[in-house]
Amino acid sequence: MSGSFATATSTYLLPRLLGHSRATSLLLSGATVTPDSPVIQNLYQQIIKSREDVFPTAKAFAEELVSSTSQTSVAFTKALIQHPGDSIEENHLLDSMAIRILGKRKDAEEGVNSFKERRLPKFTDTLSQASKQLPPWVR
């Protein structure tokens, strides 16, 4: 460390994102690393080489999500990632609740049918339709 202290909750986030060993090495050494450094190589989904490519890459990813995922499933998954339970057991209960709720919806049936028929899914559920069944922190 350069006589300062790690900031922006990095002592909390980096061990969870990189693992304790890599985070400790990075935080204690104060090293400057590039995006392709082995220390942080698993931190990013991908590295986009030029600024001009950021928007087209993000747009393509958004279009992929829209065409191949259920918005209710995505919303529930995001909620569990952003607001996990206090333990693995609690997360298991929340996952089970999601399976019970979302498994009865049209999108679950469409997901199975499109997989069996080897075609892109046509999801029709909307979050506004499903929100009454979802926990408050998902809405």
C-alpha positions as a LaTeX table, in Angstrom:
\begin{tabular}{lrrr}
\hline
Residue & $x$ (\AA) & $y$ (\AA) & $z$ (\AA) \\
\hline
Met1 & 0.00 & 0.00 & 0.00 \\
Ser2 & 1.26 & 3.43 & $-0.81$ \\
Gly3 & 0.72 & 4.89 & 2.67 \\
Ser4 & $-3.01$ & 5.04 & 2.05 \\
Phe5 & $-5.86$ & 2.61 & 2.45 \\
Ala6 & $-7.87$ & 0.62 & $-0.09$ \\
Thr7 & $-11.03$ & 2.57 & $-0.93$ \\
Ala8 & $-14.46$ & 2.18 & $-2.53$ \\
Thr9 & $-15.26$ & $-0.98$ & $-0.56$ \\
Ser10 & $-12.49$ & $-2.82$ & $-2.40$ \\
Thr11 & $-11.58$ & $-4.79$ & 0.75 \\
Tyr12 & $-15.12$ & $-6.20$ & 0.69 \\
Leu13 & $-15.67$ & $-6.59$ & $-3.04$ \\
Leu14 & $-12.32$ & $-7.76$ & $-4.39$ \\
Pro15 & $-12.06$ & $-10.94$ & $-2.25$ \\
Arg16 & $-15.54$ & $-11.90$ & $-3.46$ \\
Leu17 & $-14.77$ & $-11.08$ & $-7.09$ \\
Leu18 & $-11.18$ & $-12.30$ & $-7.38$ \\
Gly19 & $-10.76$ & $-14.70$ & $-4.47$ \\
His20 & $-8.93$ & $-13.94$ & $-1.24$ \\
Ser21 & $-5.44$ & $-14.80$ & $-2.47$ \\
Arg22 & $-5.51$ & $-12.56$ & $-5.56$ \\
Ala23 & $-7.30$ & $-9.75$ & $-3.74$ \\
Thr24 & $-4.80$ & $-9.84$ & $-0.89$ \\
Ser25 & $-1.88$ & $-9.73$ & $-3.30$ \\
Leu26 & $-3.37$ & $-6.85$ & $-5.23$ \\
Leu27 & $-4.47$ & $-4.81$ & $-2.21$ \\
Leu28 & $-1.31$ & $-5.28$ & $-0.13$ \\
Ser29 & 1.11 & $-4.63$ & $-2.99$ \\
Gly30 & $-0.77$ & $-1.65$ & $-4.37$ \\
Ala31 & 0.26 & $-2.89$ & $-7.81$ \\
Thr32 & $-1.09$ & $-1.31$ & $-10.95$ \\
Val33 & $-2.45$ & $-3.94$ & $-13.30$ \\
Thr34 & $-3.77$ & $-3.91$ & $-16.83$ \\
Pro35 & $-7.18$ & $-5.39$ & $-17.73$ \\
Asp36 & $-5.51$ & $-8.50$ & $-19.18$ \\
Ser37 & $-3.41$ & $-9.16$ & $-16.07$ \\
Pro38 & $-3.72$ & $-12.71$ & $-14.70$ \\
Val39 & $-4.53$ & $-11.21$ & $-11.29$ \\
Ile40 & $-7.85$ & $-9.80$ & $-12.54$ \\
Gln41 & $-8.44$ & $-11.76$ & $-15.76$ \\
Asn42 & $-11.66$ & $-13.36$ & $-14.48$ \\
Leu43 & $-13.14$ & $-10.06$ & $-13.32$ \\
Tyr44 & $-14.57$ & $-9.08$ & $-16.70$ \\
Gln45 & $-16.90$ & $-10.86$ & $-19.10$ \\
Gln46 & $-14.77$ & $-9.50$ & $-21.92$ \\
Ile47 & $-12.25$ & $-6.78$ & $-22.60$ \\
Ile48 & $-13.26$ & $-4.38$ & $-25.35$ \\
Lys49 & $-10.16$ & $-2.97$ & $-27.02$ \\
Ser50 & $-11.47$ & 0.36 & $-28.29$ \\
Arg51 & $-13.86$ & 2.95 & $-26.95$ \\
Glu52 & $-15.77$ & 2.93 & $-30.23$ \\
Asp53 & $-16.59$ & $-0.75$ & $-29.81$ \\
Val54 & $-18.20$ & $-0.39$ & $-26.37$ \\
Phe55 & $-21.69$ & 0.65 & $-27.47$ \\
Pro56 & $-22.04$ & $-1.88$ & $-30.35$ \\
Thr57 & $-20.80$ & $-4.66$ & $-28.05$ \\
Ala58 & $-23.21$ & $-3.68$ & $-25.26$ \\
Lys59 & $-26.08$ & $-3.36$ & $-27.74$ \\
Ala60 & $-25.38$ & $-6.80$ & $-29.21$ \\
Phe61 & $-25.34$ & $-8.30$ & $-25.71$ \\
Ala62 & $-28.65$ & $-6.58$ & $-24.85$ \\
Glu63 & $-30.21$ & $-7.86$ & $-28.07$ \\
Glu64 & $-29.02$ & $-11.39$ & $-27.25$ \\
Leu65 & $-30.63$ & $-11.16$ & $-23.81$ \\
Val66 & $-33.89$ & $-9.84$ & $-25.23$ \\
Ser67 & $-34.11$ & $-12.57$ & $-27.85$ \\
Ser68 & $-33.16$ & $-15.53$ & $-25.70$ \\
Thr69 & $-34.20$ & $-14.89$ & $-22.10$ \\
Ser70 & $-37.39$ & $-14.47$ & $-20.11$ \\
Gln71 & $-37.67$ & $-11.05$ & $-18.47$ \\
Thr72 & $-39.27$ & $-12.58$ & $-15.37$ \\
Ser73 & $-36.45$ & $-15.10$ & $-15.02$ \\
Val74 & $-33.81$ & $-12.42$ & $-15.57$ \\
Ala75 & $-35.44$ & $-10.12$ & $-12.99$ \\
Phe76 & $-35.57$ & $-12.84$ & $-10.36$ \\
Thr77 & $-31.99$ & $-13.91$ & $-11.03$ \\
Lys78 & $-30.74$ & $-10.32$ & $-10.84$ \\
Ala79 & $-32.60$ & $-9.82$ & $-7.58$ \\
Leu80 & $-31.00$ & $-12.89$ & $-6.01$ \\
Ile81 & $-27.55$ & $-11.81$ & $-7.19$ \\
Gln82 & $-27.99$ & $-8.25$ & $-5.92$ \\
His83 & $-29.80$ & $-9.22$ & $-2.69$ \\
Pro84 & $-28.59$ & $-12.69$ & $-1.72$ \\
Gly85 & $-29.63$ & $-14.48$ & 1.41 \\
Asp86 & $-27.45$ & $-14.42$ & 4.49 \\
Ser87 & $-26.35$ & $-18.02$ & 3.97 \\
Ile88 & $-26.20$ & $-20.70$ & 1.29 \\
Glu89 & $-29.19$ & $-22.34$ & 2.95 \\
Glu90 & $-31.26$ & $-19.16$ & 2.68 \\
Asn91 & $-30.26$ & $-18.79$ & $-0.98$ \\
His92 & $-31.31$ & $-22.37$ & $-1.59$ \\
Leu93 & $-34.75$ & $-21.56$ & $-0.17$ \\
Leu94 & $-34.98$ & $-18.44$ & $-2.35$ \\
Asp95 & $-33.91$ & $-20.45$ & $-5.42$ \\
Ser96 & $-36.54$ & $-23.06$ & $-4.62$ \\
Met97 & $-39.19$ & $-20.37$ & $-4.30$ \\
Ala98 & $-38.17$ & $-18.97$ & $-7.71$ \\
Ile99 & $-38.40$ & $-22.40$ & $-9.31$ \\
Arg100 & $-41.85$ & $-22.93$ & $-7.80$ \\
Ile101 & $-43.14$ & $-19.52$ & $-8.93$ \\
Leu102 & $-41.49$ & $-19.24$ & $-12.32$ \\
Gly103 & $-41.86$ & $-22.93$ & $-13.17$ \\
Lys104 & $-45.63$ & $-22.50$ & $-13.38$ \\
Arg105 & $-45.48$ & $-19.58$ & $-15.80$ \\
Lys106 & $-45.83$ & $-19.71$ & $-19.60$ \\
Asp107 & $-42.18$ & $-18.80$ & $-20.12$ \\
Ala108 & $-41.02$ & $-21.98$ & $-18.39$ \\
Glu109 & $-43.11$ & $-24.09$ & $-20.74$ \\
Glu110 & $-41.90$ & $-22.09$ & $-23.74$ \\
Gly111 & $-38.28$ & $-22.50$ & $-22.64$ \\
Val112 & $-38.65$ & $-26.28$ & $-22.48$ \\
Asn113 & $-40.56$ & $-26.48$ & $-25.77$ \\
Ser114 & $-38.11$ & $-24.26$ & $-27.65$ \\
Phe115 & $-35.21$ & $-26.35$ & $-26.36$ \\
Lys116 & $-36.87$ & $-29.60$ & $-27.44$ \\
Glu117 & $-37.82$ & $-28.15$ & $-30.82$ \\
Arg118 & $-34.37$ & $-26.59$ & $-31.31$ \\
Arg119 & $-35.68$ & $-23.10$ & $-31.97$ \\
Leu120 & $-35.38$ & $-19.67$ & $-30.42$ \\
Pro121 & $-37.87$ & $-19.10$ & $-27.61$ \\
Lys122 & $-40.76$ & $-16.65$ & $-27.86$ \\
Phe123 & $-41.23$ & $-15.56$ & $-24.26$ \\
Thr124 & $-44.48$ & $-13.74$ & $-23.54$ \\
Asp125 & $-44.52$ & $-13.28$ & $-19.76$ \\
Thr126 & $-43.85$ & $-9.74$ & $-18.60$ \\
Leu127 & $-42.54$ & $-8.62$ & $-15.27$ \\
Ser128 & $-45.66$ & $-6.56$ & $-14.67$ \\
Gln129 & $-47.77$ & $-9.74$ & $-15.05$ \\
Ala130 & $-45.60$ & $-11.77$ & $-12.71$ \\
Ser131 & $-44.79$ & $-9.10$ & $-10.13$ \\
Lys132 & $-47.64$ & $-10.05$ & $-7.78$ \\
Gln133 & $-46.04$ & $-13.46$ & $-7.26$ \\
Leu134 & $-42.51$ & $-12.21$ & $-6.74$ \\
Pro135 & $-40.96$ & $-11.02$ & $-3.47$ \\
Pro136 & $-41.04$ & $-7.23$ & $-2.90$ \\
Trp137 & $-37.30$ & $-6.79$ & $-3.55$ \\
Val138 & $-37.73$ & $-8.11$ & $-7.13$ \\
Arg139 & $-40.47$ & $-5.66$ & $-8.13$ \\
\hline
\end{tabular}
